[in-house]
CSV table of C-alpha atoms and ligand atoms in Angstrom, one decimal:
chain,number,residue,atom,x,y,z
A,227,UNK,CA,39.1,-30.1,19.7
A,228,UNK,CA,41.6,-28.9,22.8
A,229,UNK,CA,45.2,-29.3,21.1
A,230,UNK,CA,46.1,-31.1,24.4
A,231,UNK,CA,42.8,-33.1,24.7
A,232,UNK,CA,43.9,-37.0,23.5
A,233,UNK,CA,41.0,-39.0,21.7
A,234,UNK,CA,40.4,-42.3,23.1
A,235,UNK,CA,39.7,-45.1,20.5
A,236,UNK,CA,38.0,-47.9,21.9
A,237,UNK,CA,38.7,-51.2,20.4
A,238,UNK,CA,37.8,-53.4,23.2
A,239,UNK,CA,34.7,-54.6,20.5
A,240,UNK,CA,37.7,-55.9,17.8
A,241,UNK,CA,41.1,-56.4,19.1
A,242,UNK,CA,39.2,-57.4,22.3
A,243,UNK,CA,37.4,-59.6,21.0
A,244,UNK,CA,39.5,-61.6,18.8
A,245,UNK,CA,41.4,-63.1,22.1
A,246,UNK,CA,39.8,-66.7,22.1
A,247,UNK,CA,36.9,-67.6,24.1
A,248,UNK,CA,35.6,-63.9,24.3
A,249,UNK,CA,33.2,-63.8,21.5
A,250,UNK,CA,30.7,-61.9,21.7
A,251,UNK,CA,27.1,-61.8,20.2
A,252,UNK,CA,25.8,-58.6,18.3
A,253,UNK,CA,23.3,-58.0,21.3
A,254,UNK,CA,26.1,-58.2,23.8
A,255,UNK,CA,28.2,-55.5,21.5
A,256,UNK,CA,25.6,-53.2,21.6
A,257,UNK,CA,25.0,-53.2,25.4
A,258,UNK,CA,29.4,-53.3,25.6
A,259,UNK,CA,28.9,-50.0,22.8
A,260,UNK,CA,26.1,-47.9,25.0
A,261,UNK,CA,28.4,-48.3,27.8
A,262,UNK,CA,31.3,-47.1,26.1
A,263,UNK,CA,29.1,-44.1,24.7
A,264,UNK,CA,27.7,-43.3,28.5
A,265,UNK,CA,32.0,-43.5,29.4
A,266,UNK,CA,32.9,-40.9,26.9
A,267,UNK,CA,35.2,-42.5,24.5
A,268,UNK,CA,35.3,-41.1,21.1
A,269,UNK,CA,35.8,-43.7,18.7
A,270,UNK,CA,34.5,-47.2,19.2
A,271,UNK,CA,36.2,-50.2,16.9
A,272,UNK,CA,33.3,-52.4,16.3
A,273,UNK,CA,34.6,-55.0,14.6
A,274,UNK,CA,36.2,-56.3,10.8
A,275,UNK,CA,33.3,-56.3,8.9
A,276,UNK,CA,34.3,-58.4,5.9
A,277,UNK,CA,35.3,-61.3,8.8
A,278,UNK,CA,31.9,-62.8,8.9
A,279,UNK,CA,28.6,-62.0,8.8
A,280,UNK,CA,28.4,-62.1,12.4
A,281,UNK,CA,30.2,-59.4,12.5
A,282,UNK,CA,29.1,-57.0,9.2
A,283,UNK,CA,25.7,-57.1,11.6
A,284,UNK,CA,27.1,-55.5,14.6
A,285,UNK,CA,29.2,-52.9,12.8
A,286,UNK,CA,25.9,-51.9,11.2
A,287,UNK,CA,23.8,-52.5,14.0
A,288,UNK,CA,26.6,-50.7,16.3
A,289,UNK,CA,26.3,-47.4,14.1
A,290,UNK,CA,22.7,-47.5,14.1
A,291,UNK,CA,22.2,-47.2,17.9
A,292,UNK,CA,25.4,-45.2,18.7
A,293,UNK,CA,24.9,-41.2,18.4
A,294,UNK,CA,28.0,-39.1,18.7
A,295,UNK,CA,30.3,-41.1,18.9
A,296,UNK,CA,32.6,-41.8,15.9
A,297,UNK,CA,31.8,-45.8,14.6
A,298,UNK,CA,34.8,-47.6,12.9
A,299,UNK,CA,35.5,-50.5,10.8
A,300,UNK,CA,38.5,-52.3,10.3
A,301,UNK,CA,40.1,-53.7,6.4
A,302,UNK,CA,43.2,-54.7,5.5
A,303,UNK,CA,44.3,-53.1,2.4
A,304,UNK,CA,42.3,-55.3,-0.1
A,305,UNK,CA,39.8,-53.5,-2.4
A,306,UNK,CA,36.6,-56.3,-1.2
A,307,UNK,CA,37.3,-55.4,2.7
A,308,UNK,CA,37.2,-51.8,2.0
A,309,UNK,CA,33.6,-51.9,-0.1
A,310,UNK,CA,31.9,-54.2,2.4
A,311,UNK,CA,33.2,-51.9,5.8
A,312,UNK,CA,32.0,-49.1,3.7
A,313,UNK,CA,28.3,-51.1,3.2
A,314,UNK,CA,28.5,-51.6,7.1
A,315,UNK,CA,29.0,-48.5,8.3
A,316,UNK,CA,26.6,-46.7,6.0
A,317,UNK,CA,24.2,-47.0,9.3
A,318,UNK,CA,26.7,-44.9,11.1
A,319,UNK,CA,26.2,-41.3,11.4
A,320,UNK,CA,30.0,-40.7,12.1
A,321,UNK,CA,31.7,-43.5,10.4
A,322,UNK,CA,35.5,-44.1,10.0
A,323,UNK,CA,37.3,-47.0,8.3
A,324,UNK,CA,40.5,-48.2,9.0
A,325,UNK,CA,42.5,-49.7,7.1
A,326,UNK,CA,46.5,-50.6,6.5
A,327,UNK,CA,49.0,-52.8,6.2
A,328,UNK,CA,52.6,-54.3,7.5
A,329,UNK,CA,55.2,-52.1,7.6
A,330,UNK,CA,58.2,-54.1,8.9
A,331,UNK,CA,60.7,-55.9,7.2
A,332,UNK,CA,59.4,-59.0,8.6
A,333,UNK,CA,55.6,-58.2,7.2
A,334,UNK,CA,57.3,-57.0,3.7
A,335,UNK,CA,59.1,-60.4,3.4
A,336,UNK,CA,57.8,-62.8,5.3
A,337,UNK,CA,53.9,-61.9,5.8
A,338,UNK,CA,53.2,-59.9,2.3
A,339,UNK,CA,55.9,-61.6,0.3
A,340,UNK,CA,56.5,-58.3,-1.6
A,341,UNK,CA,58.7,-55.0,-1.7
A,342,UNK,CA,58.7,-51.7,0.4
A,343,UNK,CA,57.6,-49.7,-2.8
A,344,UNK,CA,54.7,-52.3,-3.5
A,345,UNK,CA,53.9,-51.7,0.1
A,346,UNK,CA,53.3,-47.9,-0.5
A,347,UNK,CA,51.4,-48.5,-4.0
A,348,UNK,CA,48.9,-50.9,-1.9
A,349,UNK,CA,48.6,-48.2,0.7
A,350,UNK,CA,47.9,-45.3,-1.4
A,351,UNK,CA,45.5,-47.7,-3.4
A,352,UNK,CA,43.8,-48.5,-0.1
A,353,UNK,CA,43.4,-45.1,1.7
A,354,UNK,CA,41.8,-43.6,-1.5
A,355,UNK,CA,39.3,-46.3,-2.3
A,356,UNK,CA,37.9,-45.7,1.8
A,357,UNK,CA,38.4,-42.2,0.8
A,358,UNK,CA,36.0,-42.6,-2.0
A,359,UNK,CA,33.2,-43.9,0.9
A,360,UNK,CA,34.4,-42.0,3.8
A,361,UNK,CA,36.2,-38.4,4.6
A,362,UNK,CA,37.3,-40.3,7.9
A,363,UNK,CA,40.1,-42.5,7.3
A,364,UNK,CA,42.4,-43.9,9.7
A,365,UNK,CA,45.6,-45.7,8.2
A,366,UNK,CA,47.6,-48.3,10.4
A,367,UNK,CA,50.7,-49.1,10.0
A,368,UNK,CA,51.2,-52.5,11.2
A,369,UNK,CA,53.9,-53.4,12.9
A,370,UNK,CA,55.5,-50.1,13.2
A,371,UNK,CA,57.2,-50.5,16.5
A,372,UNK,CA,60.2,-52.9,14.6
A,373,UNK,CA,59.8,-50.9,11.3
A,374,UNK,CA,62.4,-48.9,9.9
A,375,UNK,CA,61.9,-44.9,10.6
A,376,UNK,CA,62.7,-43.8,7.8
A,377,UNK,CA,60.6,-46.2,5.7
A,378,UNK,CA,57.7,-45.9,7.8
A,379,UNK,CA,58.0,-41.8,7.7
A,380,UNK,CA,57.7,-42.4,3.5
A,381,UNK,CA,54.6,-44.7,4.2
A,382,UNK,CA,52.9,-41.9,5.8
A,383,UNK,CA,53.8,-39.3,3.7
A,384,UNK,CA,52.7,-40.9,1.0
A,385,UNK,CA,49.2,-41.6,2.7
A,386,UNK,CA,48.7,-38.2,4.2
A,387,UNK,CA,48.9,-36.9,0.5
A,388,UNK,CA,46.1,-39.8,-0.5
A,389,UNK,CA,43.9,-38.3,2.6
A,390,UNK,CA,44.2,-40.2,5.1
A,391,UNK,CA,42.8,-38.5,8.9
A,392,UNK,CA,44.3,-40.4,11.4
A,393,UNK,CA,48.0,-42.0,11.4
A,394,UNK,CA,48.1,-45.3,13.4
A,395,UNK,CA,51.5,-46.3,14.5
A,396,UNK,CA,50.6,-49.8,15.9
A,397,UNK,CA,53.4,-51.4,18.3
A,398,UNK,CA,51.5,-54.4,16.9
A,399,UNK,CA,53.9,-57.3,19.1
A,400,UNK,CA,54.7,-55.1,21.8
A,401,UNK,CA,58.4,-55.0,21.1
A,402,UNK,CA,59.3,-50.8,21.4
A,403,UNK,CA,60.9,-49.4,24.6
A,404,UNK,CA,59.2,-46.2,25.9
A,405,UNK,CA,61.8,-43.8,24.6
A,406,UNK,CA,62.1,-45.3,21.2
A,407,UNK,CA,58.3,-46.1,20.4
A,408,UNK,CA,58.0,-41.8,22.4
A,409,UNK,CA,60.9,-41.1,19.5
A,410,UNK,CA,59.1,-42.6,16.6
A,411,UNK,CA,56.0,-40.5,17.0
A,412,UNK,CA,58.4,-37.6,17.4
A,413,UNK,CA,60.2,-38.5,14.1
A,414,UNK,CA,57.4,-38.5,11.8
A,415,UNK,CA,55.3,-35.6,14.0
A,416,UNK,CA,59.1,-33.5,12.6
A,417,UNK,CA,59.4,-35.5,9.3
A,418,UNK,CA,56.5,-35.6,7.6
A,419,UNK,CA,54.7,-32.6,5.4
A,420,UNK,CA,51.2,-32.1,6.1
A,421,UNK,CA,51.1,-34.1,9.3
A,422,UNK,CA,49.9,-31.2,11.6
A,423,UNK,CA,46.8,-31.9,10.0
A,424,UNK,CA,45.8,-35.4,11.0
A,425,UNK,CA,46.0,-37.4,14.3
A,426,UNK,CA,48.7,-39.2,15.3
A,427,UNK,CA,47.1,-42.3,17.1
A,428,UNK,CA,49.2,-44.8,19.6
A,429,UNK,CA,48.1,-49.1,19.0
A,430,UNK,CA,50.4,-50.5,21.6
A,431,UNK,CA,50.6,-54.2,22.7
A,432,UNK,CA,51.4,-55.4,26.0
A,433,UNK,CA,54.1,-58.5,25.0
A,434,UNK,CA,56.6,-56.9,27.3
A,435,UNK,CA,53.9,-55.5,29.7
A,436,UNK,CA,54.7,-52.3,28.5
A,437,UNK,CA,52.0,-51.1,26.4
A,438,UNK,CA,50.5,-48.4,28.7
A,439,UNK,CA,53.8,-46.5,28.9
A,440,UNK,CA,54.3,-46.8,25.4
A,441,UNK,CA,50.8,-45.2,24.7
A,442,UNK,CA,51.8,-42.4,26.9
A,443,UNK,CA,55.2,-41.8,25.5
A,444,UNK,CA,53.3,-41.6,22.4
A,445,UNK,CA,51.1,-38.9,23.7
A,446,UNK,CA,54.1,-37.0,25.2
A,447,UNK,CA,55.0,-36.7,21.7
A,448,UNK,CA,52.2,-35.6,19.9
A,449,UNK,CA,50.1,-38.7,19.4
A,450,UNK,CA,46.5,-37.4,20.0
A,451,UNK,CA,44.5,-40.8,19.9
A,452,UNK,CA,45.1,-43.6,22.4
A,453,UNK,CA,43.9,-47.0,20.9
A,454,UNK,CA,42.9,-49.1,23.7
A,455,UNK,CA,40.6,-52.2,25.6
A,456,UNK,CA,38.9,-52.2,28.5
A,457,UNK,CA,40.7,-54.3,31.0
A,458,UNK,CA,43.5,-54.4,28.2
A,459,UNK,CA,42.6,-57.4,26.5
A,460,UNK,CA,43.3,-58.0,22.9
A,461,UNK,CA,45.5,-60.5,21.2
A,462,UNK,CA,47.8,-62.4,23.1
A,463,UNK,CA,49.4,-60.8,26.3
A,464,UNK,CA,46.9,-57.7,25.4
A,465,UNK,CA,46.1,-54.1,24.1
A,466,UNK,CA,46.7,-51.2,26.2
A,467,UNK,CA,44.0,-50.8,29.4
A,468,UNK,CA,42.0,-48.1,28.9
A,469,UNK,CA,41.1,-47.2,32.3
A,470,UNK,CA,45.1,-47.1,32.8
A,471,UNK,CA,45.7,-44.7,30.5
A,472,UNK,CA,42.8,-42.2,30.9
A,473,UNK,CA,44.0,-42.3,35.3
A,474,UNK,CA,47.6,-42.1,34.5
A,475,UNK,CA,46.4,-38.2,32.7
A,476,UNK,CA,44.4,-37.9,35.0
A,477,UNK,CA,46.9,-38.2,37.8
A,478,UNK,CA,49.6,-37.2,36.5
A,479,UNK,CA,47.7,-32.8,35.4
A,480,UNK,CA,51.5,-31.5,34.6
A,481,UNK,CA,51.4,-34.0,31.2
A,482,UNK,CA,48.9,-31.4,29.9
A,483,UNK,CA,46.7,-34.1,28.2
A,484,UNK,CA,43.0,-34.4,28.8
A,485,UNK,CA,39.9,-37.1,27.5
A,486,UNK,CA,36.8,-37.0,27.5
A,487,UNK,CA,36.1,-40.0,29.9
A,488,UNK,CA,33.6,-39.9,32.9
A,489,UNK,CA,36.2,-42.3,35.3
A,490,UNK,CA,33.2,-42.9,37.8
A,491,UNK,CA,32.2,-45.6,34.9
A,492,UNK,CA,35.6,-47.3,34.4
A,493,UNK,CA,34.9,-50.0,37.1
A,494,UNK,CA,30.7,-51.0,35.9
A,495,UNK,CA,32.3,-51.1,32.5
A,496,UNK,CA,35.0,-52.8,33.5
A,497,UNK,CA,32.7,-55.4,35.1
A,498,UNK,CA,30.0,-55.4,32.3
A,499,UNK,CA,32.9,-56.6,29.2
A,500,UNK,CA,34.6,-59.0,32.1
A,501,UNK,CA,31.0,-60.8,32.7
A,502,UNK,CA,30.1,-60.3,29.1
A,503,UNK,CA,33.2,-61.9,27.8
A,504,UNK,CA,33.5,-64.9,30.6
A,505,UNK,CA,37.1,-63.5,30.9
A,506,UNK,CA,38.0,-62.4,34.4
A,507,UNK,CA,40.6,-59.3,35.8
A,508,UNK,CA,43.2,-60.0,37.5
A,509,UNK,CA,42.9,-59.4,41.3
A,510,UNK,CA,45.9,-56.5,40.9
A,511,UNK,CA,45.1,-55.3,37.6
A,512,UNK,CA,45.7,-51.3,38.2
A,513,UNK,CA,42.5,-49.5,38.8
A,514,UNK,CA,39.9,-52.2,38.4
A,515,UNK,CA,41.2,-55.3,39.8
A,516,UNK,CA,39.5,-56.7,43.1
A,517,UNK,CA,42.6,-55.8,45.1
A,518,UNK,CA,43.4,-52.3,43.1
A,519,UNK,CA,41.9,-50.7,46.5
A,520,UNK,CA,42.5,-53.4,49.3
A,521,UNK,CA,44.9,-52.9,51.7
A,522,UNK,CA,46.5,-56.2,54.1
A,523,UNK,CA,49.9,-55.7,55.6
A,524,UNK,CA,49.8,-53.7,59.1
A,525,UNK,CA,51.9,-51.1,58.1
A,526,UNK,CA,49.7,-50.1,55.3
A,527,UNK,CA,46.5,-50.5,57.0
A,528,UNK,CA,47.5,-48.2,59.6
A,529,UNK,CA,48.9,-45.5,57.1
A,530,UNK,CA,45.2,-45.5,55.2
A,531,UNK,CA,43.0,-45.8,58.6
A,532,UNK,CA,44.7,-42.5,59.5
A,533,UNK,CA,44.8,-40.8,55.9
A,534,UNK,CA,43.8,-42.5,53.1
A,535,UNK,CA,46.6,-40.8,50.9
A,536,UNK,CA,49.4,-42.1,52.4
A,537,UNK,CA,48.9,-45.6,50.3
A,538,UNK,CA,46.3,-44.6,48.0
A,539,UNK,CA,47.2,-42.1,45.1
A,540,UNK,CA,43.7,-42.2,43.8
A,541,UNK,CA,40.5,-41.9,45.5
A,542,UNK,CA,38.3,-45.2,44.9
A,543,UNK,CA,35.2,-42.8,44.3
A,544,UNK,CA,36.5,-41.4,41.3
A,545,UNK,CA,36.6,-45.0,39.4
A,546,UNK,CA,33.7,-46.3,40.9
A,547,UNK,CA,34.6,-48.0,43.5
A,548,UNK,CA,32.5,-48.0,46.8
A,549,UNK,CA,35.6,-47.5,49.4
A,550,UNK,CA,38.8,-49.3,50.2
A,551,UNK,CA,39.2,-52.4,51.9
A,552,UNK,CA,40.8,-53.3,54.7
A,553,UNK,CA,41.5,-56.8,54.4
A,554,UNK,CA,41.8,-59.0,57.7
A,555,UNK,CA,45.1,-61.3,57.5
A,556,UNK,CA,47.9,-62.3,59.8
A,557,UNK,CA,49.8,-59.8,58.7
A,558,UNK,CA,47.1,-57.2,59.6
A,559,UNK,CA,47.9,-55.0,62.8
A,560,UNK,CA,45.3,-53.9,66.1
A,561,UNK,CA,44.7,-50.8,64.1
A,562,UNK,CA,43.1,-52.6,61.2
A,563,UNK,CA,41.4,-54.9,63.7
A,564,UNK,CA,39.7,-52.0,65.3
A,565,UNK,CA,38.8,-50.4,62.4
A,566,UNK,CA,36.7,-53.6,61.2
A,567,UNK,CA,35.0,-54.3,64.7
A,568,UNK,CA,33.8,-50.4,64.6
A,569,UNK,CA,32.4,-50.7,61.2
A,570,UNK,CA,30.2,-53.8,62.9
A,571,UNK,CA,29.3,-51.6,66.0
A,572,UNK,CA,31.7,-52.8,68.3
A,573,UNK,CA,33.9,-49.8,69.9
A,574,UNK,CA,36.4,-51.9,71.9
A,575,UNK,CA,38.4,-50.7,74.7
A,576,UNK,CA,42.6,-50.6,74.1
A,577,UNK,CA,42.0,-53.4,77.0
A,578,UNK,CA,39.5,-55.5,74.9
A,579,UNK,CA,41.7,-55.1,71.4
A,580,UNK,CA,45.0,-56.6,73.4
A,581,UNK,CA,42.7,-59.6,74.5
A,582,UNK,CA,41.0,-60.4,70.9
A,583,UNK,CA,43.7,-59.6,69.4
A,584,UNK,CA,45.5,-62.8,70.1
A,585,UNK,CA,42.3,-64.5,69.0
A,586,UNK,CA,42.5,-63.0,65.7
A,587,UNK,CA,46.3,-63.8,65.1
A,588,UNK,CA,45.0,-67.4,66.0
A,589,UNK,CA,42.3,-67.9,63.9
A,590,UNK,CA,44.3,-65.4,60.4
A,591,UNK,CA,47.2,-68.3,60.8
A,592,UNK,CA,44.2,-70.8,60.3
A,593,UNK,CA,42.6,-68.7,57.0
A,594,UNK,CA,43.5,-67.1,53.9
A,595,UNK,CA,41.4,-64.1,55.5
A,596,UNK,CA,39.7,-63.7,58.5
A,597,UNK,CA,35.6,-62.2,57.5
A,598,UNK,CA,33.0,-60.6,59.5
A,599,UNK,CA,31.3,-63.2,60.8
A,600,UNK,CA,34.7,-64.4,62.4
A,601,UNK,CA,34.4,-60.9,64.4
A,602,UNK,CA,31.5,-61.4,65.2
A,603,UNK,CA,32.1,-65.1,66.8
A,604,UNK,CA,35.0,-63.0,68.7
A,605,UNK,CA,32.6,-60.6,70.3
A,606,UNK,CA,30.0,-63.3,71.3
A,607,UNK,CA,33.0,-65.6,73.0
A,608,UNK,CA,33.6,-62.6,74.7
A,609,UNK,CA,30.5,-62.3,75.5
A,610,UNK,CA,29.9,-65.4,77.1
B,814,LIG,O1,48.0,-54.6,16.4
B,814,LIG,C1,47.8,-54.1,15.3
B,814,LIG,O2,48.7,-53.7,14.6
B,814,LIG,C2,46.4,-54.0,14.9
B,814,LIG,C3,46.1,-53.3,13.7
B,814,LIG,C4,45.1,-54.1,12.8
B,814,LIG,C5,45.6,-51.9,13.9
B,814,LIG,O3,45.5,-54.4,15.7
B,815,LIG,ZN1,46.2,-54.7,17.7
């Protein structure tokens, strides 16, 4: 692997699809996991297999149609989990578990009921028994965004010497700034022995809306896997988006960081998991919302007619999106006006715009937006 290339772990199939009213049947995960094959991601979460039967089927069924792709299961750190993820993924011809436990002092006391050195037994315990199935093993430390640094550094040593692969560092409620969640993969990337050899991997939630920064800040500081949803859903205000991430490196070349993803699919997978799931995007969700390329004020209308830069900081083609829109409102100016009437055929004269454009004002004030066949009433009242 490119030293600069970040993995992107898909786990739009588990965290995604605990958020209520999104479940999914096994058929509909295994269209949702061909899609995220044909995207390029390289690890797809597909589900917690000792959670019900429902889904053991579609973990195995998952790894039996996938082909490169790596095919994980998720355990806490309990023995039973760990054996039946392991029976699930034997379909799999690249199969990972994953499997952890709570790192804060709220999850010690509170969740757990136990101590920070029992916490590190149960770890150690875990990460060799999946060891004992799998060589891939991805260890999360949950809710390391409000865990102590130095306690969480000594949970990962101690599971880097049982084997683990892959280091999660979940922001599991979405709590860390950008520069301190940036710091803490930075503190254990210069505090732990061995860690050079394993991936660091970002699990950021989007409570304070600000899991996408987070994920890169991780990456900015040596975090080579970037676990994330489609559309960013996942529990509660949602995981880290996907197609947000993979654009912002894409965007942004100076970063240095690279994936694997063909963004010409992030809007028909985008749209496949929103119709599969019944839950819909937000009209200005970044990148694949309905509006992500729609332009409606004047100012910025004219500005995109005349260079589509000058608003636009990524071309729609390269996410799948047909073209931008130019939206008809009241706020919209005679050179967005134009613009529409020429894409129906209609070349008016400067004359001719100054006359319907009055008209148009009149009827936008009327409606939310004013559509083609309005236009075309327009040209047949003049006309007439
Ligand atoms: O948010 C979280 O901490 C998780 C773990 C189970 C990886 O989803
Ligand atoms: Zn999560």
């Amino acid at each position: 692997m490119n030293t600069n290339q970040v993995q992107i772990f898909d786990t739009t199939l588990r965290d995604g699809e605990q958020v209520p009213g999104c479940k999914l049947d096994t058929q509909q995960k295994i269209v949702i996991a061909r899609q995220l094959e044909r995207l390029g991601v390289d690890v797809i979460e597909a589900g917690f297999p000792v959670s019900s039967p429902g889904d053991f089927k579609s973990v195995a069924e998952i790894g039996r149609t996938v082909k490169d792709v790596i095919v994980c299961g998720l355990t806490r750190a309990v023995m039973n989990d760990i054996d039946v993820a392991a029976e699930a993924l034997q379909t799999a011809r690249r199969p990972r578990i994953h499997t952890g436990i709570g790192v804060s002092d709220s999850h010690i006391q509170y969740k757990l009921r136990t101590t920070p050195d029992k916490i590190i037994e149960r770890a150690v315990a875990a990460v060799k028994h999946a060891k004992s199935y799998v060589e891939d093993v991805e260890f999360y430390a949950e809710d390391a965004g409000r865990a102590d640094n130095e306690f969480l550094a000594r949970v990962v040593q101690a599971v880097v010497d049982a084997g683990a692969t892959v280091l999660n560092i979940p922001d599991t409620t979405g709590y860390c700034l950008p520069q301190e969640y940036g710091d803490k993969i930075a503190y254990l990337r210069d505090n732990v022995n061995g860690i050079h050899k394993c991936i660091l991997s970002t699990h950021c939630h989007n409570d304070l809306g600000l899991a996408t920064a987070n994920s890169i800040a991780g990456a900015q500081n040596g975090a080579r896997q970037i676990e994330c949803t489609i559309n960013g859903i996942g529990e509660r205000a949602g995981n880290t988006s996907l197609e947000e991430v993979v654009m912002i490196m894409r965007q942004h070349p100076h970063l240095g960081l690279t994936t694997n993803i063909n963004s010409k699919l992030l809007l028909e997978t985008s749209h496949l998991v929103s119709e599969s799931m019944g839950m819909m995007v937000q009209p200005n969700k970044a990148i694949v919302g309905d509006n992500a390329f729609a332009h409606s004020s004047g100012i910025h209308q004219d500005g995109v007619i005349k260079r589509r830069d000058t608003y636009e900081i990524i071309d729609p083609a390269e996410v799948g999106v047909d073209q931008s829109k130019i939206v008809l409102t009241a706020r919209s100016g005679r050179a967005a006006l134009a613009y529409r009437f020429k894409n129906l055929g209609f070349n008016l004269t400067k004359v001719q715009l100054d006359n319907v454009y009055q008209e148009f004002l009149h009827i936008a004030d009327q409606k939310k937006e004013v559509e083609d066949a309005d236009l075309r009433d327009m040209m047949e009242g003049m006309a007439a």
